[in-house]
JSON list of C-alpha atoms and ligand atoms in Angstrom, two decimals:
[
{"chain": "R", "resi": 3, "resn": "UNK", "atom": "CA", "xyz": [-5.99, -22.59, 18.13]},
{"chain": "R", "resi": 4, "resn": "UNK", "atom": "CA", "xyz": [-7.46, -19.53, 16.40]},
{"chain": "R", "resi": 5, "resn": "UNK", "atom": "CA", "xyz": [-5.92, -18.45, 13.13]},
{"chain": "R", "resi": 6, "resn": "UNK", "atom": "CA", "xyz": [-5.49, -15.36, 11.01]},
{"chain": "R", "resi": 7, "resn": "UNK", "atom": "CA", "xyz": [-5.46, -15.48, 7.22]},
{"chain": "R", "resi": 8, "resn": "UNK", "atom": "CA", "xyz": [-2.82, -13.38, 5.44]},
{"chain": "R", "resi": 9, "resn": "UNK", "atom": "CA", "xyz": [-3.73, -13.24, 1.76]},
{"chain": "R", "resi": 10, "resn": "UNK", "atom": "CA", "xyz": [-1.64, -11.69, -0.99]},
{"chain": "R", "resi": 11, "resn": "UNK", "atom": "CA", "xyz": [-2.72, -10.81, -4.49]},
{"chain": "R", "resi": 12, "resn": "UNK", "atom": "CA", "xyz": [-1.01, -10.55, -7.85]},
{"chain": "R", "resi": 13, "resn": "UNK", "atom": "CA", "xyz": [2.70, -9.89, -8.25]},
{"chain": "R", "resi": 14, "resn": "UNK", "atom": "CA", "xyz": [3.42, -10.01, -4.53]},
{"chain": "R", "resi": 15, "resn": "UNK", "atom": "CA", "xyz": [5.33, -13.25, -5.18]},
{"chain": "R", "resi": 16, "resn": "UNK", "atom": "CA", "xyz": [7.88, -10.94, -6.83]},
{"chain": "R", "resi": 17, "resn": "UNK", "atom": "CA", "xyz": [8.58, -8.98, -3.62]},
{"chain": "R", "resi": 18, "resn": "UNK", "atom": "CA", "xyz": [12.26, -8.44, -3.00]},
{"chain": "R", "resi": 19, "resn": "UNK", "atom": "CA", "xyz": [13.13, -8.05, -6.67]},
{"chain": "R", "resi": 20, "resn": "UNK", "atom": "CA", "xyz": [10.14, -6.01, -7.87]},
{"chain": "R", "resi": 21, "resn": "UNK", "atom": "CA", "xyz": [10.70, -2.22, -7.87]},
{"chain": "R", "resi": 22, "resn": "UNK", "atom": "CA", "xyz": [12.73, -2.28, -4.62]},
{"chain": "R", "resi": 23, "resn": "UNK", "atom": "CA", "xyz": [12.62, 1.52, -4.47]},
{"chain": "R", "resi": 24, "resn": "UNK", "atom": "CA", "xyz": [8.82, 1.25, -4.07]},
{"chain": "R", "resi": 25, "resn": "UNK", "atom": "CA", "xyz": [8.34, -2.09, -2.27]},
{"chain": "R", "resi": 26, "resn": "UNK", "atom": "CA", "xyz": [11.70, -2.65, -0.50]},
{"chain": "R", "resi": 27, "resn": "UNK", "atom": "CA", "xyz": [13.97, -5.67, -0.59]},
{"chain": "R", "resi": 28, "resn": "UNK", "atom": "CA", "xyz": [12.17, -8.07, 1.78]},
{"chain": "R", "resi": 29, "resn": "UNK", "atom": "CA", "xyz": [10.78, -11.16, 0.04]},
{"chain": "R", "resi": 30, "resn": "UNK", "atom": "CA", "xyz": [7.32, -12.64, 0.59]},
{"chain": "R", "resi": 31, "resn": "UNK", "atom": "CA", "xyz": [9.01, -15.42, 2.59]},
{"chain": "R", "resi": 32, "resn": "UNK", "atom": "CA", "xyz": [10.46, -12.71, 4.88]},
{"chain": "R", "resi": 33, "resn": "UNK", "atom": "CA", "xyz": [6.96, -11.24, 5.26]},
{"chain": "R", "resi": 34, "resn": "UNK", "atom": "CA", "xyz": [5.55, -14.66, 6.11]},
{"chain": "R", "resi": 35, "resn": "UNK", "atom": "CA", "xyz": [8.22, -15.19, 8.79]},
{"chain": "R", "resi": 36, "resn": "UNK", "atom": "CA", "xyz": [7.44, -11.81, 10.40]},
{"chain": "R", "resi": 37, "resn": "UNK", "atom": "CA", "xyz": [3.71, -12.56, 10.32]},
{"chain": "R", "resi": 38, "resn": "UNK", "atom": "CA", "xyz": [4.27, -15.92, 12.03]},
{"chain": "R", "resi": 39, "resn": "UNK", "atom": "CA", "xyz": [6.38, -14.23, 14.73]},
{"chain": "R", "resi": 40, "resn": "UNK", "atom": "CA", "xyz": [3.84, -11.56, 15.62]},
{"chain": "R", "resi": 41, "resn": "UNK", "atom": "CA", "xyz": [0.88, -13.95, 15.35]},
{"chain": "R", "resi": 42, "resn": "UNK", "atom": "CA", "xyz": [2.72, -16.36, 17.66]},
{"chain": "R", "resi": 43, "resn": "UNK", "atom": "CA", "xyz": [3.05, -13.57, 20.24]},
{"chain": "R", "resi": 44, "resn": "UNK", "atom": "CA", "xyz": [-0.72, -13.09, 20.04]},
{"chain": "R", "resi": 45, "resn": "UNK", "atom": "CA", "xyz": [-1.46, -16.82, 20.26]},
{"chain": "R", "resi": 46, "resn": "UNK", "atom": "CA", "xyz": [-2.60, -17.09, 16.64]},
{"chain": "R", "resi": 47, "resn": "UNK", "atom": "CA", "xyz": [-1.74, -19.45, 13.81]},
{"chain": "R", "resi": 48, "resn": "UNK", "atom": "CA", "xyz": [-1.17, -17.96, 10.35]},
{"chain": "R", "resi": 49, "resn": "UNK", "atom": "CA", "xyz": [-2.61, -19.19, 7.08]},
{"chain": "R", "resi": 50, "resn": "UNK", "atom": "CA", "xyz": [-0.33, -17.34, 4.64]},
{"chain": "R", "resi": 51, "resn": "UNK", "atom": "CA", "xyz": [-1.14, -17.47, 0.91]},
{"chain": "R", "resi": 52, "resn": "UNK", "atom": "CA", "xyz": [-0.47, -15.68, -2.39]},
{"chain": "R", "resi": 53, "resn": "UNK", "atom": "CA", "xyz": [-2.19, -15.94, -5.75]},
{"chain": "R", "resi": 54, "resn": "UNK", "atom": "CA", "xyz": [-2.08, -14.09, -9.03]},
{"chain": "R", "resi": 55, "resn": "UNK", "atom": "CA", "xyz": [-5.66, -15.19, -9.78]},
{"chain": "R", "resi": 56, "resn": "UNK", "atom": "CA", "xyz": [-8.69, -13.13, -8.81]},
{"chain": "R", "resi": 57, "resn": "UNK", "atom": "CA", "xyz": [-10.98, -16.18, -8.56]},
{"chain": "R", "resi": 58, "resn": "UNK", "atom": "CA", "xyz": [-8.56, -17.96, -6.24]},
{"chain": "R", "resi": 59, "resn": "UNK", "atom": "CA", "xyz": [-8.53, -14.93, -3.96]},
{"chain": "R", "resi": 60, "resn": "UNK", "atom": "CA", "xyz": [-12.35, -14.88, -3.96]},
{"chain": "R", "resi": 61, "resn": "UNK", "atom": "CA", "xyz": [-12.39, -18.56, -2.95]},
{"chain": "R", "resi": 62, "resn": "UNK", "atom": "CA", "xyz": [-9.89, -17.90, -0.14]},
{"chain": "R", "resi": 63, "resn": "UNK", "atom": "CA", "xyz": [-11.86, -14.89, 1.12]},
{"chain": "R", "resi": 64, "resn": "UNK", "atom": "CA", "xyz": [-15.01, -17.03, 1.24]},
{"chain": "R", "resi": 65, "resn": "UNK", "atom": "CA", "xyz": [-13.07, -19.73, 3.12]},
{"chain": "R", "resi": 66, "resn": "UNK", "atom": "CA", "xyz": [-11.70, -17.12, 5.57]},
{"chain": "R", "resi": 67, "resn": "UNK", "atom": "CA", "xyz": [-15.23, -15.74, 6.05]},
{"chain": "R", "resi": 68, "resn": "UNK", "atom": "CA", "xyz": [-16.56, -19.21, 6.90]},
{"chain": "R", "resi": 69, "resn": "UNK", "atom": "CA", "xyz": [-13.68, -19.83, 9.31]},
{"chain": "R", "resi": 70, "resn": "UNK", "atom": "CA", "xyz": [-14.29, -16.47, 10.99]},
{"chain": "R", "resi": 71, "resn": "UNK", "atom": "CA", "xyz": [-18.03, -17.16, 11.24]},
{"chain": "R", "resi": 72, "resn": "UNK", "atom": "CA", "xyz": [-17.24, -20.50, 12.89]},
{"chain": "R", "resi": 73, "resn": "UNK", "atom": "CA", "xyz": [-14.97, -18.76, 15.40]},
{"chain": "R", "resi": 74, "resn": "UNK", "atom": "CA", "xyz": [-11.87, -20.53, 14.14]},
{"chain": "R", "resi": 75, "resn": "UNK", "atom": "CA", "xyz": [-10.25, -17.39, 12.67]},
{"chain": "R", "resi": 76, "resn": "UNK", "atom": "CA", "xyz": [-10.19, -13.74, 13.72]},
{"chain": "R", "resi": 77, "resn": "UNK", "atom": "CA", "xyz": [-10.34, -12.65, 10.07]},
{"chain": "R", "resi": 78, "resn": "UNK", "atom": "CA", "xyz": [-7.96, -11.78, 7.29]},
{"chain": "R", "resi": 79, "resn": "UNK", "atom": "CA", "xyz": [-5.20, -9.39, 6.37]},
{"chain": "R", "resi": 80, "resn": "UNK", "atom": "CA", "xyz": [-5.35, -8.78, 2.63]},
{"chain": "R", "resi": 81, "resn": "UNK", "atom": "CA", "xyz": [-2.90, -7.10, 0.30]},
{"chain": "R", "resi": 82, "resn": "UNK", "atom": "CA", "xyz": [-5.06, -7.21, -2.82]},
{"chain": "R", "resi": 83, "resn": "UNK", "atom": "CA", "xyz": [-2.32, -5.79, -5.05]},
{"chain": "R", "resi": 84, "resn": "UNK", "atom": "CA", "xyz": [-3.76, -4.28, -8.19]},
{"chain": "R", "resi": 85, "resn": "UNK", "atom": "CA", "xyz": [-7.06, -6.16, -7.77]},
{"chain": "R", "resi": 86, "resn": "UNK", "atom": "CA", "xyz": [-7.87, -3.74, -4.97]},
{"chain": "R", "resi": 87, "resn": "UNK", "atom": "CA", "xyz": [-8.24, -1.07, -7.63]},
{"chain": "R", "resi": 88, "resn": "UNK", "atom": "CA", "xyz": [-10.34, -3.18, -10.00]},
{"chain": "R", "resi": 89, "resn": "UNK", "atom": "CA", "xyz": [-12.19, -6.03, -8.29]},
{"chain": "R", "resi": 90, "resn": "UNK", "atom": "CA", "xyz": [-15.84, -5.79, -7.33]},
{"chain": "R", "resi": 91, "resn": "UNK", "atom": "CA", "xyz": [-15.62, -9.58, -6.82]},
{"chain": "R", "resi": 92, "resn": "UNK", "atom": "CA", "xyz": [-13.17, -9.17, -3.92]},
{"chain": "R", "resi": 93, "resn": "UNK", "atom": "CA", "xyz": [-15.44, -6.49, -2.43]},
{"chain": "R", "resi": 94, "resn": "UNK", "atom": "CA", "xyz": [-18.48, -8.78, -2.70]},
{"chain": "R", "resi": 95, "resn": "UNK", "atom": "CA", "xyz": [-16.67, -11.79, -1.19]},
{"chain": "R", "resi": 96, "resn": "UNK", "atom": "CA", "xyz": [-15.66, -9.76, 1.88]},
{"chain": "R", "resi": 97, "resn": "UNK", "atom": "CA", "xyz": [-19.06, -8.13, 2.26]},
{"chain": "R", "resi": 98, "resn": "UNK", "atom": "CA", "xyz": [-21.00, -11.31, 1.53]},
{"chain": "R", "resi": 99, "resn": "UNK", "atom": "CA", "xyz": [-19.21, -13.33, 4.19]},
{"chain": "R", "resi": 100, "resn": "UNK", "atom": "CA", "xyz": [-18.93, -10.43, 6.70]},
{"chain": "R", "resi": 101, "resn": "UNK", "atom": "CA", "xyz": [-15.24, -11.23, 6.93]},
{"chain": "R", "resi": 102, "resn": "UNK", "atom": "CA", "xyz": [-13.35, -9.01, 9.40]},
{"chain": "R", "resi": 103, "resn": "UNK", "atom": "CA", "xyz": [-10.50, -7.75, 7.24]},
{"chain": "R", "resi": 104, "resn": "UNK", "atom": "CA", "xyz": [-7.60, -5.31, 7.28]},
{"chain": "R", "resi": 105, "resn": "UNK", "atom": "CA", "xyz": [-6.39, -4.07, 3.89]},
{"chain": "R", "resi": 106, "resn": "UNK", "atom": "CA", "xyz": [-2.65, -3.61, 3.51]},
{"chain": "R", "resi": 107, "resn": "UNK", "atom": "CA", "xyz": [-0.65, -1.78, 0.87]},
{"chain": "R", "resi": 108, "resn": "UNK", "atom": "CA", "xyz": [3.11, -1.76, 1.23]},
{"chain": "R", "resi": 109, "resn": "UNK", "atom": "CA", "xyz": [3.49, 1.52, -0.65]},
{"chain": "R", "resi": 110, "resn": "UNK", "atom": "CA", "xyz": [1.53, 4.71, 0.03]},
{"chain": "R", "resi": 111, "resn": "UNK", "atom": "CA", "xyz": [-0.88, 4.29, -2.86]},
{"chain": "R", "resi": 112, "resn": "UNK", "atom": "CA", "xyz": [-2.26, 7.80, -2.25]},
{"chain": "R", "resi": 113, "resn": "UNK", "atom": "CA", "xyz": [0.92, 9.47, -3.36]},
{"chain": "R", "resi": 114, "resn": "UNK", "atom": "CA", "xyz": [1.25, 7.37, -6.50]},
{"chain": "R", "resi": 115, "resn": "UNK", "atom": "CA", "xyz": [-0.68, 7.27, -9.78]},
{"chain": "R", "resi": 116, "resn": "UNK", "atom": "CA", "xyz": [-4.35, 8.32, -9.71]},
{"chain": "R", "resi": 117, "resn": "UNK", "atom": "CA", "xyz": [-5.50, 4.80, -10.67]},
{"chain": "R", "resi": 118, "resn": "UNK", "atom": "CA", "xyz": [-4.10, 3.47, -7.36]},
{"chain": "R", "resi": 119, "resn": "UNK", "atom": "CA", "xyz": [-6.12, 5.88, -5.28]},
{"chain": "R", "resi": 120, "resn": "UNK", "atom": "CA", "xyz": [-9.40, 4.04, -5.45]},
{"chain": "R", "resi": 121, "resn": "UNK", "atom": "CA", "xyz": [-9.92, 0.73, -3.65]},
{"chain": "R", "resi": 122, "resn": "UNK", "atom": "CA", "xyz": [-12.94, -1.58, -3.92]},
{"chain": "R", "resi": 123, "resn": "UNK", "atom": "CA", "xyz": [-11.72, -3.28, -0.74]},
{"chain": "R", "resi": 124, "resn": "UNK", "atom": "CA", "xyz": [-11.50, -0.23, 1.54]},
{"chain": "R", "resi": 125, "resn": "UNK", "atom": "CA", "xyz": [-15.28, 0.27, 2.00]},
{"chain": "R", "resi": 126, "resn": "UNK", "atom": "CA", "xyz": [-15.62, -3.30, 3.32]},
{"chain": "R", "resi": 127, "resn": "UNK", "atom": "CA", "xyz": [-12.41, -3.32, 5.38]},
{"chain": "R", "resi": 128, "resn": "UNK", "atom": "CA", "xyz": [-12.41, -2.88, 9.15]},
{"chain": "R", "resi": 129, "resn": "UNK", "atom": "CA", "xyz": [-9.11, -1.01, 8.84]},
{"chain": "R", "resi": 130, "resn": "UNK", "atom": "CA", "xyz": [-6.45, -0.03, 6.34]},
{"chain": "R", "resi": 131, "resn": "UNK", "atom": "CA", "xyz": [-2.65, 0.04, 6.67]},
{"chain": "R", "resi": 132, "resn": "UNK", "atom": "CA", "xyz": [-0.91, 1.91, 3.88]},
{"chain": "R", "resi": 133, "resn": "UNK", "atom": "CA", "xyz": [2.63, 3.08, 3.26]},
{"chain": "R", "resi": 134, "resn": "UNK", "atom": "CA", "xyz": [4.60, 1.44, 6.08]},
{"chain": "R", "resi": 135, "resn": "UNK", "atom": "CA", "xyz": [6.46, -0.95, 3.83]},
{"chain": "R", "resi": 136, "resn": "UNK", "atom": "CA", "xyz": [6.24, -4.63, 4.75]},
{"chain": "R", "resi": 137, "resn": "UNK", "atom": "CA", "xyz": [6.00, -3.55, 8.42]},
{"chain": "R", "resi": 138, "resn": "UNK", "atom": "CA", "xyz": [2.33, -2.96, 7.56]},
{"chain": "R", "resi": 139, "resn": "UNK", "atom": "CA", "xyz": [1.64, -6.70, 7.76]},
{"chain": "R", "resi": 140, "resn": "UNK", "atom": "CA", "xyz": [2.44, -7.16, 11.48]},
{"chain": "R", "resi": 141, "resn": "UNK", "atom": "CA", "xyz": [0.68, -3.84, 12.18]},
{"chain": "R", "resi": 142, "resn": "UNK", "atom": "CA", "xyz": [-2.41, -5.18, 10.41]},
{"chain": "R", "resi": 143, "resn": "UNK", "atom": "CA", "xyz": [-2.34, -8.46, 12.37]},
{"chain": "R", "resi": 144, "resn": "UNK", "atom": "CA", "xyz": [-2.10, -6.54, 15.65]},
{"chain": "R", "resi": 145, "resn": "UNK", "atom": "CA", "xyz": [-4.89, -4.23, 14.52]},
{"chain": "R", "resi": 146, "resn": "UNK", "atom": "CA", "xyz": [-7.17, -7.09, 13.53]},
{"chain": "R", "resi": 147, "resn": "UNK", "atom": "CA", "xyz": [-6.45, -8.85, 16.81]},
{"chain": "R", "resi": 148, "resn": "UNK", "atom": "CA", "xyz": [-7.23, -5.62, 18.70]},
{"chain": "R", "resi": 149, "resn": "UNK", "atom": "CA", "xyz": [-10.55, -5.33, 16.91]},
{"chain": "R", "resi": 150, "resn": "UNK", "atom": "CA", "xyz": [-11.54, -8.98, 17.33]},
{"chain": "R", "resi": 151, "resn": "UNK", "atom": "CA", "xyz": [-14.72, -9.34, 19.29]},
{"chain": "R", "resi": 152, "resn": "UNK", "atom": "CA", "xyz": [-15.36, -5.58, 19.54]},
{"chain": "R", "resi": 153, "resn": "UNK", "atom": "CA", "xyz": [-18.29, -3.75, 17.97]},
{"chain": "R", "resi": 154, "resn": "UNK", "atom": "CA", "xyz": [-17.22, -1.96, 14.77]},
{"chain": "R", "resi": 155, "resn": "UNK", "atom": "CA", "xyz": [-17.85, 1.47, 16.27]},
{"chain": "R", "resi": 156, "resn": "UNK", "atom": "CA", "xyz": [-15.77, 0.79, 19.36]},
{"chain": "R", "resi": 157, "resn": "UNK", "atom": "CA", "xyz": [-12.25, -0.21, 18.36]},
{"chain": "R", "resi": 158, "resn": "UNK", "atom": "CA", "xyz": [-10.85, 0.74, 21.78]},
{"chain": "R", "resi": 159, "resn": "UNK", "atom": "CA", "xyz": [-7.12, 0.66, 22.37]},
{"chain": "R", "resi": 160, "resn": "UNK", "atom": "CA", "xyz": [-4.78, -1.90, 20.83]},
{"chain": "R", "resi": 161, "resn": "UNK", "atom": "CA", "xyz": [-3.33, -4.30, 23.32]},
{"chain": "W", "resi": 218, "resn": "LIG", "atom": "C1", "xyz": [0.32, -2.66, -3.63]},
{"chain": "W", "resi": 218, "resn": "LIG", "atom": "C2", "xyz": [-0.11, -1.37, -4.35]},
{"chain": "W", "resi": 218, "resn": "LIG", "atom": "C3", "xyz": [-0.87, -1.69, -5.63]},
{"chain": "W", "resi": 218, "resn": "LIG", "atom": "O1", "xyz": [-1.22, -0.48, -6.29]},
{"chain": "W", "resi": 218, "resn": "LIG", "atom": "C4", "xyz": [0.01, -2.50, -6.56]},
{"chain": "W", "resi": 218, "resn": "LIG", "atom": "O2", "xyz": [-0.73, -2.86, -7.72]},
{"chain": "W", "resi": 218, "resn": "LIG", "atom": "C5", "xyz": [0.59, -3.70, -5.90]},
{"chain": "W", "resi": 218, "resn": "LIG", "atom": "C6", "xyz": [1.12, -3.56, -4.56]},
{"chain": "W", "resi": 218, "resn": "LIG", "atom": "C7", "xyz": [1.17, -2.35, -2.40]},
{"chain": "W", "resi": 218, "resn": "LIG", "atom": "O3", "xyz": [1.33, -3.25, -1.58]},
{"chain": "W", "resi": 218, "resn": "LIG", "atom": "O4", "xyz": [1.68, -1.23, -2.25]},
{"chain": "W", "resi": 218, "resn": "LIG", "atom": "O5", "xyz": [0.70, -4.76, -6.50]},
{"chain": "W", "resi": 218, "resn": "LIG", "atom": "O6", "xyz": [-0.85, -3.36, -3.20]}
]
């Protein structure tokens, strides 16, 4: 069975209790459950992970890239957390493995502080989902699934 990686960066383990006015009250376990439901509908397995460590995320992106290259995964959904704003290493891991990836941010980073408005991940992402709360995760899985197997310039319609 084909899988989809859902990778979460620093502080996302705190979801539910962390700034609920910004990130909502759903926990990361709630997000995982929703991801499994929507992936199940699409016939995909989910590899759902979270780490506060940049190097761990790089290792996981490389693993996801290898799985995608082998045809065992459609790619990855990544909420890079704050590393999206700082990490050339995440950018290079995605680019270097040609990993099909959708970047997710729960909050609308573009109407927050200026330092959240640049992402090192966005230029190497196939798509970006920003500001839909945790509902962005299932949207990203559907989007990635819709893109799977299509040329980058021809996303077509989501099924
Ligand atoms: C976030 C936005 C980032 O700016 C922040 O550092 C996070 C969460 C989001 O999901 O909205 O940790 O990625």
